[in-house]
């Protein structure tokens, strides 16, 4: 089934630990995104990639890094996790630059991260 | 600043009609999306409006008035499976997607 796979589904980790959330898509979409979703707030863009080899900062990039070595994979790394990074993280993709226009975002199932 | 306002929660009865409003103040406008998100799941696309007027898609319709900075999602013949959060998102002048916090819709039998 075509779509986006995220791993892990959920994770609890201690503050200060390094964590990588994995995201793989099989739709050959050029653009990929990482969002965090917190109660009472809209989805907030962390980082994005318009095409393989390029990345950009979103609204809340601090404490996170990404890489885009190929079209399919877009991992998100927390170098040293802090409790404020407790959230649900969604990876998404679209087939145009910026996730804008009439191009629809396809989301992964999400990764629930708890930092203690 | 940019802002999208939606009611936090709404309750409706199975079989009825409900209208979920979204007002926006953004730097420019290049389109508006509605997404549905069931609890614990990913958002999924419902509708897209870029011109004024009503777009109908089965039981769901979405309306846009650019001059008023206003949209609504209309759900007819409500079913229990329509219980979900509904997210409004606007594309601004920089082609960035600005999301509302979502409206949690509770359907009662």
PDB file of C-alpha atoms in Angstrom, chain B:
ATOM      1  CA  UNK B   1       0.713  37.845  12.987  1.00  0.00           C
ATOM      2  CA  UNK B   2      -1.058  35.085  11.176  1.00  0.00           C
ATOM      3  CA  UNK B   3      -4.041  33.471  12.787  1.00  0.00           C
ATOM      4  CA  UNK B   4      -6.630  30.831  12.051  1.00  0.00           C
ATOM      5  CA  UNK B   5      -9.638  30.526  14.344  1.00  0.00           C
ATOM      6  CA  UNK B   6     -11.882  27.511  14.688  1.00  0.00           C
ATOM      7  CA  UNK B   7     -14.209  26.481  17.508  1.00  0.00           C
ATOM      8  CA  UNK B   8     -12.457  24.082  19.857  1.00  0.00           C
ATOM      9  CA  UNK B   9     -15.304  21.596  20.096  1.00  0.00           C
ATOM     10  CA  UNK B  10     -18.768  21.020  18.682  1.00  0.00           C
ATOM     11  CA  UNK B  11     -21.469  18.451  19.361  1.00  0.00           C
ATOM     12  CA  UNK B  12     -24.086  17.249  16.894  1.00  0.00           C
ATOM     13  CA  UNK B  13     -26.615  14.468  16.560  1.00  0.00           C
ATOM     14  CA  UNK B  14     -26.403  11.506  14.213  1.00  0.00           C
ATOM     15  CA  UNK B  15     -28.314  12.205  11.008  1.00  0.00           C
ATOM     16  CA  UNK B  16     -28.211  15.970  11.458  1.00  0.00           C
ATOM     17  CA  UNK B  17     -26.209  18.704   9.728  1.00  0.00           C
ATOM     18  CA  UNK B  18     -23.289  20.592  11.253  1.00  0.00           C
ATOM     19  CA  UNK B  19     -21.295  23.587  10.050  1.00  0.00           C
ATOM     20  CA  UNK B  20     -17.716  24.091  11.234  1.00  0.00           C
ATOM     21  CA  UNK B  21     -16.429  27.615  10.738  1.00  0.00           C
ATOM     22  CA  UNK B  22     -12.910  28.824  10.093  1.00  0.00           C
ATOM     23  CA  UNK B  23     -11.797  32.448  10.002  1.00  0.00           C
ATOM     24  CA  UNK B  24      -8.327  33.463   9.002  1.00  0.00           C
ATOM     25  CA  UNK B  25      -6.030  36.466   9.070  1.00  0.00           C
ATOM     26  CA  UNK B  26      -2.963  35.698   7.011  1.00  0.00           C
ATOM     27  CA  UNK B  27      -0.396  37.527   4.938  1.00  0.00           C
ATOM     28  CA  UNK B  28      -1.995  36.814   1.601  1.00  0.00           C
ATOM     29  CA  UNK B  29      -4.092  33.889   0.511  1.00  0.00           C
ATOM     30  CA  UNK B  30      -3.422  31.120  -1.979  1.00  0.00           C
ATOM     31  CA  UNK B  31      -5.934  28.498  -0.978  1.00  0.00           C
ATOM     32  CA  UNK B  32      -7.576  26.778   1.963  1.00  0.00           C
ATOM     33  CA  UNK B  33      -7.664  23.119   2.961  1.00  0.00           C
ATOM     34  CA  UNK B  34      -9.868  21.080   5.255  1.00  0.00           C
ATOM     35  CA  UNK B  35      -8.471  17.886   6.745  1.00  0.00           C
ATOM     36  CA  UNK B  36     -10.120  15.250   8.915  1.00  0.00           C
ATOM     37  CA  UNK B  37      -8.217  13.653  11.776  1.00  0.00           C
ATOM     38  CA  UNK B  38      -9.613  10.757  13.787  1.00  0.00           C
ATOM     39  CA  UNK B  39      -8.236  10.402  17.290  1.00  0.00           C
ATOM     40  CA  UNK B  40      -4.775   8.855  17.269  1.00  0.00           C
ATOM     41  CA  UNK B  41      -4.560   8.896  13.487  1.00  0.00           C
ATOM     42  CA  UNK B  42      -3.048  11.018  10.746  1.00  0.00           C
ATOM     43  CA  UNK B  43      -4.880  13.927   9.107  1.00  0.00           C
ATOM     44  CA  UNK B  44      -6.480  13.066   5.782  1.00  0.00           C
ATOM     45  CA  UNK B  45      -7.497  15.464   3.023  1.00  0.00           C
ATOM     46  CA  UNK B  46     -11.132  16.500   2.710  1.00  0.00           C
ATOM     47  CA  UNK B  47     -11.339  19.569   0.502  1.00  0.00           C
ATOM     48  CA  UNK B  48      -9.553  22.473  -1.118  1.00  0.00           C
ATOM     49  CA  UNK B  49     -10.943  25.936  -1.958  1.00  0.00           C
ATOM     50  CA  UNK B  50      -9.147  28.713  -3.779  1.00  0.00           C
ATOM     51  CA  UNK B  51     -12.097  30.582  -5.333  1.00  0.00           C
ATOM     52  CA  UNK B  52     -15.175  31.936  -3.575  1.00  0.00           C
ATOM     53  CA  UNK B  53     -18.126  29.643  -3.384  1.00  0.00           C
ATOM     54  CA  UNK B  54     -19.220  26.201  -2.405  1.00  0.00           C
ATOM     55  CA  UNK B  55     -17.458  22.970  -3.292  1.00  0.00           C
ATOM     56  CA  UNK B  56     -19.590  19.886  -2.771  1.00  0.00           C
ATOM     57  CA  UNK B  57     -18.235  16.399  -2.349  1.00  0.00           C
ATOM     58  CA  UNK B  58     -20.815  13.866  -1.257  1.00  0.00           C
ATOM     59  CA  UNK B  59     -21.961  14.522   2.289  1.00  0.00           C
ATOM     60  CA  UNK B  60     -19.250  17.135   2.786  1.00  0.00           C
ATOM     61  CA  UNK B  61     -19.199  20.656   1.352  1.00  0.00           C
ATOM     62  CA  UNK B  62     -16.734  23.480   1.859  1.00  0.00           C
ATOM     63  CA  UNK B  63     -17.397  27.178   1.378  1.00  0.00           C
ATOM     64  CA  UNK B  64     -14.992  30.064   0.962  1.00  0.00           C
ATOM     65  CA  UNK B  65     -15.354  33.840   1.109  1.00  0.00           C
ATOM     66  CA  UNK B  66     -11.968  35.460   0.523  1.00  0.00           C
ATOM     67  CA  UNK B  67     -13.258  38.977   1.171  1.00  0.00           C
ATOM     68  CA  UNK B  68     -14.443  37.923   4.628  1.00  0.00           C
ATOM     69  CA  UNK B  69     -11.490  35.657   5.415  1.00  0.00           C
ATOM     70  CA  UNK B  70     -13.989  32.914   6.134  1.00  0.00           C
ATOM     71  CA  UNK B  71     -14.637  29.299   5.301  1.00  0.00           C
ATOM     72  CA  UNK B  72     -16.920  26.614   6.587  1.00  0.00           C
ATOM     73  CA  UNK B  73     -17.147  22.868   6.309  1.00  0.00           C
ATOM     74  CA  UNK B  74     -20.682  21.498   6.111  1.00  0.00           C
ATOM     75  CA  UNK B  75     -21.310  17.889   7.029  1.00  0.00           C
ATOM     76  CA  UNK B  76     -24.708  16.419   6.182  1.00  0.00           C
ATOM     77  CA  UNK B  77     -26.416  13.215   7.301  1.00  0.00           C
ATOM     78  CA  UNK B  78     -23.960  12.863  10.139  1.00  0.00           C
ATOM     79  CA  UNK B  79     -22.686   9.406  10.962  1.00  0.00           C
ATOM     80  CA  UNK B  80     -20.942   8.216  14.091  1.00  0.00           C
ATOM     81  CA  UNK B  81     -17.750   7.749  12.064  1.00  0.00           C
ATOM     82  CA  UNK B  82     -17.701  11.515  11.441  1.00  0.00           C
ATOM     83  CA  UNK B  83     -16.592  11.987  15.037  1.00  0.00           C
ATOM     84  CA  UNK B  84     -13.126  13.451  14.515  1.00  0.00           C
ATOM     85  CA  UNK B  85     -11.179  16.674  14.533  1.00  0.00           C
ATOM     86  CA  UNK B  86     -11.450  18.921  11.505  1.00  0.00           C
ATOM     87  CA  UNK B  87      -8.422  21.022  10.636  1.00  0.00           C
ATOM     88  CA  UNK B  88      -8.500  24.216   8.589  1.00  0.00           C
ATOM     89  CA  UNK B  89      -5.257  25.276   6.886  1.00  0.00           C
ATOM     90  CA  UNK B  90      -4.480  28.338   4.752  1.00  0.00           C
ATOM     91  CA  UNK B  91      -1.721  28.849   2.207  1.00  0.00           C
ATOM     92  CA  UNK B  92      -0.254  32.312   2.719  1.00  0.00           C
ATOM     93  CA  UNK B  93       1.484  34.636   0.257  1.00  0.00           C
ATOM     94  CA  UNK B  94       4.802  32.802   0.786  1.00  0.00           C
ATOM     95  CA  UNK B  95       3.098  29.501   0.016  1.00  0.00           C
ATOM     96  CA  UNK B  96       3.496  28.401   3.611  1.00  0.00           C
ATOM     97  CA  UNK B  97       0.720  26.325   5.124  1.00  0.00           C
ATOM     98  CA  UNK B  98      -0.783  27.826   8.282  1.00  0.00           C
ATOM     99  CA  UNK B  99      -2.845  25.430  10.402  1.00  0.00           C
ATOM    100  CA  UNK B 100      -5.712  26.039  12.761  1.00  0.00           C
ATOM    101  CA  UNK B 101      -5.827  24.114  16.045  1.00  0.00           C
ATOM    102  CA  UNK B 102      -8.742  22.049  14.798  1.00  0.00           C
ATOM    103  CA  UNK B 103     -12.361  21.519  15.822  1.00  0.00           C
ATOM    104  CA  UNK B 104     -13.245  18.355  17.689  1.00  0.00           C
ATOM    105  CA  UNK B 105     -16.641  17.154  16.493  1.00  0.00           C
ATOM    106  CA  UNK B 106     -18.579  14.830  18.781  1.00  0.00           C
ATOM    107  CA  UNK B 107     -21.500  12.947  17.261  1.00  0.00           C
ATOM    108  CA  UNK B 108     -24.200  11.689  19.621  1.00  0.00           C
ATOM    109  CA  UNK B 109     -26.751   9.003  18.744  1.00  0.00           C
TER     110      UNK B 109
END
